[in-house]
Amino acid sequence: MINIITAELIKLRSLPVVLATIGGTVAAAVALTAAVAASETTTSPAQVVIRSITFVQVGLILLGALVIGTDYTGSNMRTALTATPNRGTFLAGKCVAYLLAAVTTSAATVVAGLLTATLTLAVRDRPTETGADAWPMIGVGVYLVLIGILGLALALLLRSLVPPLVAMLSLVLIVSPLLSTLTSYAQYLPDQAGSLLYHPQTTAELTSGTGVLVLLTWIAAIGTGAVMEFRNRDA
């Protein structure tokens, strides 16, 4: 297993699009938090980071989809399964490699966003509130990793890169914000439910705890279907 994880990490590091995604996600966090801190009245760096998550999460979704989707270009998947015939072990190695990359990216993104927000607020000579920042920022980090796992699971289910990306980005950038203004049932969408990890607003139906359970249920449902499809179909 260690050899498979190492091989997957080396593969991810060798893909320019993956490196660009990781670097671009951190850079996007810096740019977005600087813009939010400069234009809004909040004095909390954590709130500045939270307000940028809608767009920052795109990077983790892309990272998750790339971990699987790049293997479905050309004959890469067939070659990979020839080297590692046990599909369960192969998939487990990919998931661990994603988690290592995603946790690193998520942590760097949160830290970069917090530092940028703090510096921007300081430049504007505005006091900063830091007393209750830790837990929301941990929630942001966990959410980013989980939403990327959902992207990975969807890429595995659809056996491609572009369709799952289109579906996920349409969900978090268009469908979810639109439905949230029309119906309370939108809170059961994965991104809306997961956002309670860092933006705990107890609704009539969901709390932070039940919100993350809803997100995990989405991941489990899509992931289970994807794994069954992966184990039973030809590469």
Short mmCIF file of C-alpha atoms in Angstrom, two decimals:
data_model
loop_
_atom_site.label_atom_id
_atom_site.label_comp_id
_atom_site.label_asym_id
_atom_site.label_seq_id
_atom_site.Cartn_x
_atom_site.Cartn_y
_atom_site.Cartn_z
CA MET A 1 0.00 0.00 0.00
CA ILE A 2 2.82 2.41 0.87
CA ASN A 3 4.33 1.89 -2.57
CA ILE A 4 0.99 2.63 -4.24
CA ILE A 5 0.45 5.79 -2.20
CA THR A 6 4.00 6.93 -2.96
CA ALA A 7 3.52 6.24 -6.66
CA GLU A 8 0.25 8.21 -6.68
CA LEU A 9 1.85 11.15 -4.89
CA ILE A 10 4.74 11.16 -7.36
CA LYS A 11 2.25 11.03 -10.21
CA LEU A 12 0.28 13.98 -8.81
CA ARG A 13 3.48 15.97 -8.36
CA SER A 14 4.46 15.26 -11.96
CA LEU A 15 1.20 16.62 -13.40
CA PRO A 16 1.49 20.36 -14.15
CA VAL A 17 -2.28 20.79 -13.93
CA VAL A 18 -2.28 19.43 -10.36
CA LEU A 19 0.55 21.73 -9.28
CA ALA A 20 -1.22 24.65 -10.97
CA THR A 21 -4.45 23.76 -9.17
CA ILE A 22 -2.77 23.67 -5.76
CA GLY A 23 -0.85 26.89 -6.35
CA GLY A 24 -3.85 28.56 -7.94
CA THR A 25 -6.09 27.66 -5.00
CA VAL A 26 -3.73 29.27 -2.51
CA ALA A 27 -3.26 32.30 -4.78
CA ALA A 28 -7.02 32.63 -5.20
CA ALA A 29 -7.44 32.60 -1.42
CA VAL A 30 -4.90 35.42 -1.11
CA ALA A 31 -6.53 37.51 -3.84
CA LEU A 32 -10.10 36.96 -2.68
CA THR A 33 -9.44 37.58 1.02
CA ALA A 34 -7.50 40.74 0.18
CA ALA A 35 -10.41 41.99 -1.93
CA VAL A 36 -13.02 41.14 0.70
CA ALA A 37 -11.01 42.65 3.56
CA ALA A 38 -10.46 45.83 1.55
CA SER A 39 -14.08 46.28 0.53
CA GLU A 40 -16.20 45.17 3.49
CA THR A 41 -16.69 46.40 7.04
CA THR A 42 -15.93 43.19 8.91
CA THR A 43 -13.03 43.22 11.38
CA SER A 44 -12.70 39.44 11.66
CA PRO A 45 -10.07 37.73 9.46
CA ALA A 46 -11.98 34.47 9.88
CA GLN A 47 -15.15 36.01 8.46
CA VAL A 48 -13.16 37.36 5.53
CA VAL A 49 -11.90 33.84 4.76
CA ILE A 50 -15.40 32.39 5.12
CA ARG A 51 -16.81 34.86 2.61
CA SER A 52 -14.27 33.73 0.02
CA ILE A 53 -14.97 29.99 0.34
CA THR A 54 -17.62 29.89 -2.38
CA PHE A 55 -14.92 30.43 -4.99
CA VAL A 56 -11.91 28.92 -3.18
CA GLN A 57 -13.67 25.54 -2.98
CA VAL A 58 -13.41 25.29 -6.77
CA GLY A 59 -9.72 24.44 -6.38
CA LEU A 60 -10.36 21.46 -4.08
CA ILE A 61 -13.17 20.20 -6.30
CA LEU A 62 -10.81 20.35 -9.26
CA LEU A 63 -8.06 18.58 -7.29
CA GLY A 64 -10.40 15.75 -6.34
CA ALA A 65 -11.62 15.31 -9.90
CA LEU A 66 -8.07 15.37 -11.27
CA VAL A 67 -6.92 12.54 -8.99
CA ILE A 68 -9.30 10.19 -10.79
CA GLY A 69 -10.19 11.97 -14.02
CA THR A 70 -6.64 12.10 -15.40
CA ASP A 71 -6.54 8.30 -15.40
CA TYR A 72 -9.50 8.18 -17.76
CA THR A 73 -7.63 10.06 -20.47
CA GLY A 74 -6.21 7.75 -23.10
CA SER A 75 -5.23 4.32 -21.77
CA ASN A 76 -3.90 5.54 -18.42
CA MET A 77 -6.42 3.62 -16.33
CA ARG A 78 -5.77 0.37 -18.16
CA THR A 79 -2.04 0.81 -17.66
CA ALA A 80 -2.47 1.66 -13.97
CA LEU A 81 -4.63 -1.40 -13.32
CA THR A 82 -2.13 -3.62 -15.11
CA ALA A 83 0.49 -2.45 -12.63
CA THR A 84 -1.93 -2.77 -9.67
CA PRO A 85 -4.55 -5.45 -10.48
CA ASN A 86 -6.25 -5.23 -7.08
CA ARG A 87 -8.78 -2.49 -7.70
CA GLY A 88 -9.59 -1.99 -4.04
CA THR A 89 -5.96 -1.42 -3.14
CA PHE A 90 -5.49 0.82 -6.17
CA LEU A 91 -8.47 2.97 -5.26
CA ALA A 92 -7.48 3.14 -1.59
CA GLY A 93 -4.02 4.37 -2.59
CA LYS A 94 -5.55 7.09 -4.75
CA CYS A 95 -7.84 8.22 -1.95
CA VAL A 96 -5.00 8.44 0.56
CA ALA A 97 -2.89 10.37 -1.94
CA TYR A 98 -5.78 12.77 -2.47
CA LEU A 99 -6.24 13.22 1.28
CA LEU A 100 -2.57 14.07 1.77
CA ALA A 101 -2.61 16.56 -1.09
CA ALA A 102 -5.97 18.03 -0.08
CA VAL A 103 -5.12 18.45 3.60
CA THR A 104 -1.89 20.22 2.66
CA THR A 105 -3.65 22.45 0.13
CA SER A 106 -6.52 23.20 2.48
CA ALA A 107 -4.21 24.10 5.36
CA ALA A 108 -2.06 26.34 3.15
CA THR A 109 -5.18 28.00 1.75
CA VAL A 110 -6.65 28.76 5.17
CA VAL A 111 -3.35 30.05 6.58
CA ALA A 112 -2.68 32.19 3.51
CA GLY A 113 -6.20 33.59 3.61
CA LEU A 114 -6.00 34.40 7.32
CA LEU A 115 -2.62 36.10 6.98
CA THR A 116 -3.77 38.12 3.98
CA ALA A 117 -6.98 39.19 5.70
CA THR A 118 -5.10 40.18 8.87
CA LEU A 119 -2.50 42.18 6.96
CA THR A 120 -5.12 43.89 4.79
CA LEU A 121 -7.16 44.89 7.83
CA ALA A 122 -3.99 46.14 9.54
CA VAL A 123 -3.04 48.25 6.54
CA ARG A 124 -6.47 49.83 6.73
CA ASP A 125 -5.87 50.60 10.43
CA ARG A 126 -8.82 48.54 11.52
CA PRO A 127 -8.87 46.43 14.70
CA THR A 128 -9.08 42.71 14.17
CA GLU A 129 -11.15 40.18 16.08
CA THR A 130 -9.25 36.95 16.65
CA GLY A 131 -10.84 35.47 19.75
CA ALA A 132 -13.08 32.84 18.14
CA ASP A 133 -11.28 32.18 14.85
CA ALA A 134 -9.85 28.71 15.46
CA TRP A 135 -12.92 26.47 15.18
CA PRO A 136 -14.45 28.11 12.10
CA MET A 137 -11.08 27.86 10.33
CA ILE A 138 -10.78 24.17 11.21
CA GLY A 139 -14.29 23.79 9.83
CA VAL A 140 -13.25 25.54 6.61
CA GLY A 141 -10.31 23.16 6.23
CA VAL A 142 -12.42 20.06 6.82
CA TYR A 143 -15.13 21.29 4.45
CA LEU A 144 -12.65 21.92 1.64
CA VAL A 145 -11.25 18.40 1.95
CA LEU A 146 -14.74 16.84 2.02
CA ILE A 147 -16.10 18.77 -0.95
CA GLY A 148 -13.04 17.63 -2.90
CA ILE A 149 -13.80 14.01 -1.96
CA LEU A 150 -17.25 14.48 -3.42
CA GLY A 151 -15.64 15.68 -6.65
CA LEU A 152 -13.35 12.63 -6.63
CA ALA A 153 -16.29 10.25 -6.09
CA LEU A 154 -18.28 11.83 -8.92
CA ALA A 155 -15.31 11.61 -11.28
CA LEU A 156 -14.97 7.92 -10.43
CA LEU A 157 -18.69 7.34 -10.99
CA LEU A 158 -18.76 9.15 -14.34
CA ARG A 159 -15.34 7.77 -15.40
CA SER A 160 -14.21 11.12 -16.75
CA LEU A 161 -12.93 14.58 -15.83
CA VAL A 162 -15.02 17.26 -17.54
CA PRO A 163 -18.63 16.09 -16.81
CA PRO A 164 -18.10 15.77 -13.03
CA LEU A 165 -16.37 19.15 -12.96
CA VAL A 166 -19.24 20.78 -14.83
CA ALA A 167 -21.75 19.13 -12.51
CA MET A 168 -19.93 20.09 -9.30
CA LEU A 169 -19.18 23.67 -10.33
CA SER A 170 -22.73 24.17 -11.55
CA LEU A 171 -23.95 22.92 -8.18
CA VAL A 172 -21.81 25.11 -5.92
CA LEU A 173 -21.74 28.25 -8.05
CA ILE A 174 -25.20 28.33 -9.67
CA VAL A 175 -27.75 25.76 -8.50
CA SER A 176 -27.11 25.91 -4.77
CA PRO A 177 -27.08 29.73 -4.41
CA LEU A 178 -30.19 29.97 -6.59
CA LEU A 179 -32.16 27.29 -4.75
CA SER A 180 -31.19 28.71 -1.35
CA THR A 181 -33.25 31.81 -2.20
CA LEU A 182 -36.25 29.74 -3.29
CA THR A 183 -36.62 26.85 -0.85
CA SER A 184 -35.42 25.72 2.57
CA TYR A 185 -34.75 22.27 1.14
CA ALA A 186 -31.60 23.70 -0.45
CA GLN A 187 -29.92 23.26 2.94
CA TYR A 188 -29.75 19.53 2.17
CA LEU A 189 -27.47 20.10 -0.82
CA PRO A 190 -23.92 18.97 0.00
CA ASP A 191 -22.27 22.38 -0.07
CA GLN A 192 -25.04 24.08 1.91
CA ALA A 193 -25.06 21.38 4.57
CA GLY A 194 -21.27 21.28 4.73
CA SER A 195 -21.04 25.04 5.15
CA LEU A 196 -22.45 24.61 8.66
CA LEU A 197 -19.00 23.30 9.60
CA TYR A 198 -17.59 26.81 9.45
CA HIS A 199 -20.70 28.98 9.45
CA PRO A 200 -22.80 27.41 12.22
CA GLN A 201 -26.32 28.68 11.76
CA THR A 202 -28.83 26.40 13.39
CA THR A 203 -31.80 26.08 11.05
CA ALA A 204 -35.16 24.48 11.66
CA GLU A 205 -33.76 21.14 10.45
CA LEU A 206 -29.96 21.21 10.54
CA THR A 207 -27.20 22.02 13.00
CA SER A 208 -23.44 21.86 12.48
CA GLY A 209 -23.43 18.17 13.42
CA THR A 210 -26.33 17.13 11.26
CA GLY A 211 -25.06 19.31 8.43
CA VAL A 212 -21.78 17.43 8.20
CA LEU A 213 -23.73 14.16 8.37
CA VAL A 214 -25.73 15.25 5.34
CA LEU A 215 -22.51 16.03 3.44
CA LEU A 216 -21.02 12.67 4.46
CA THR A 217 -24.22 10.95 3.32
CA TRP A 218 -23.85 12.53 -0.14
CA ILE A 219 -20.23 11.35 -0.25
CA ALA A 220 -21.15 7.86 0.92
CA ALA A 221 -24.02 7.51 -1.56
CA ILE A 222 -22.06 8.67 -4.60
CA GLY A 223 -18.89 6.96 -3.41
CA THR A 224 -20.61 3.60 -2.92
CA GLY A 225 -22.10 3.70 -6.39
CA ALA A 226 -18.76 4.77 -7.85
CA VAL A 227 -16.82 1.97 -6.14
CA MET A 228 -19.31 -0.68 -7.24
CA GLU A 229 -19.14 0.64 -10.80
CA PHE A 230 -15.34 0.72 -10.69
CA ARG A 231 -14.99 -2.83 -9.39
CA ASN A 232 -17.48 -4.36 -11.83
CA ARG A 233 -16.69 -2.62 -15.12
CA ASP A 234 -13.71 -2.88 -17.44
CA ALA A 235 -11.18 -0.03 -17.29
#
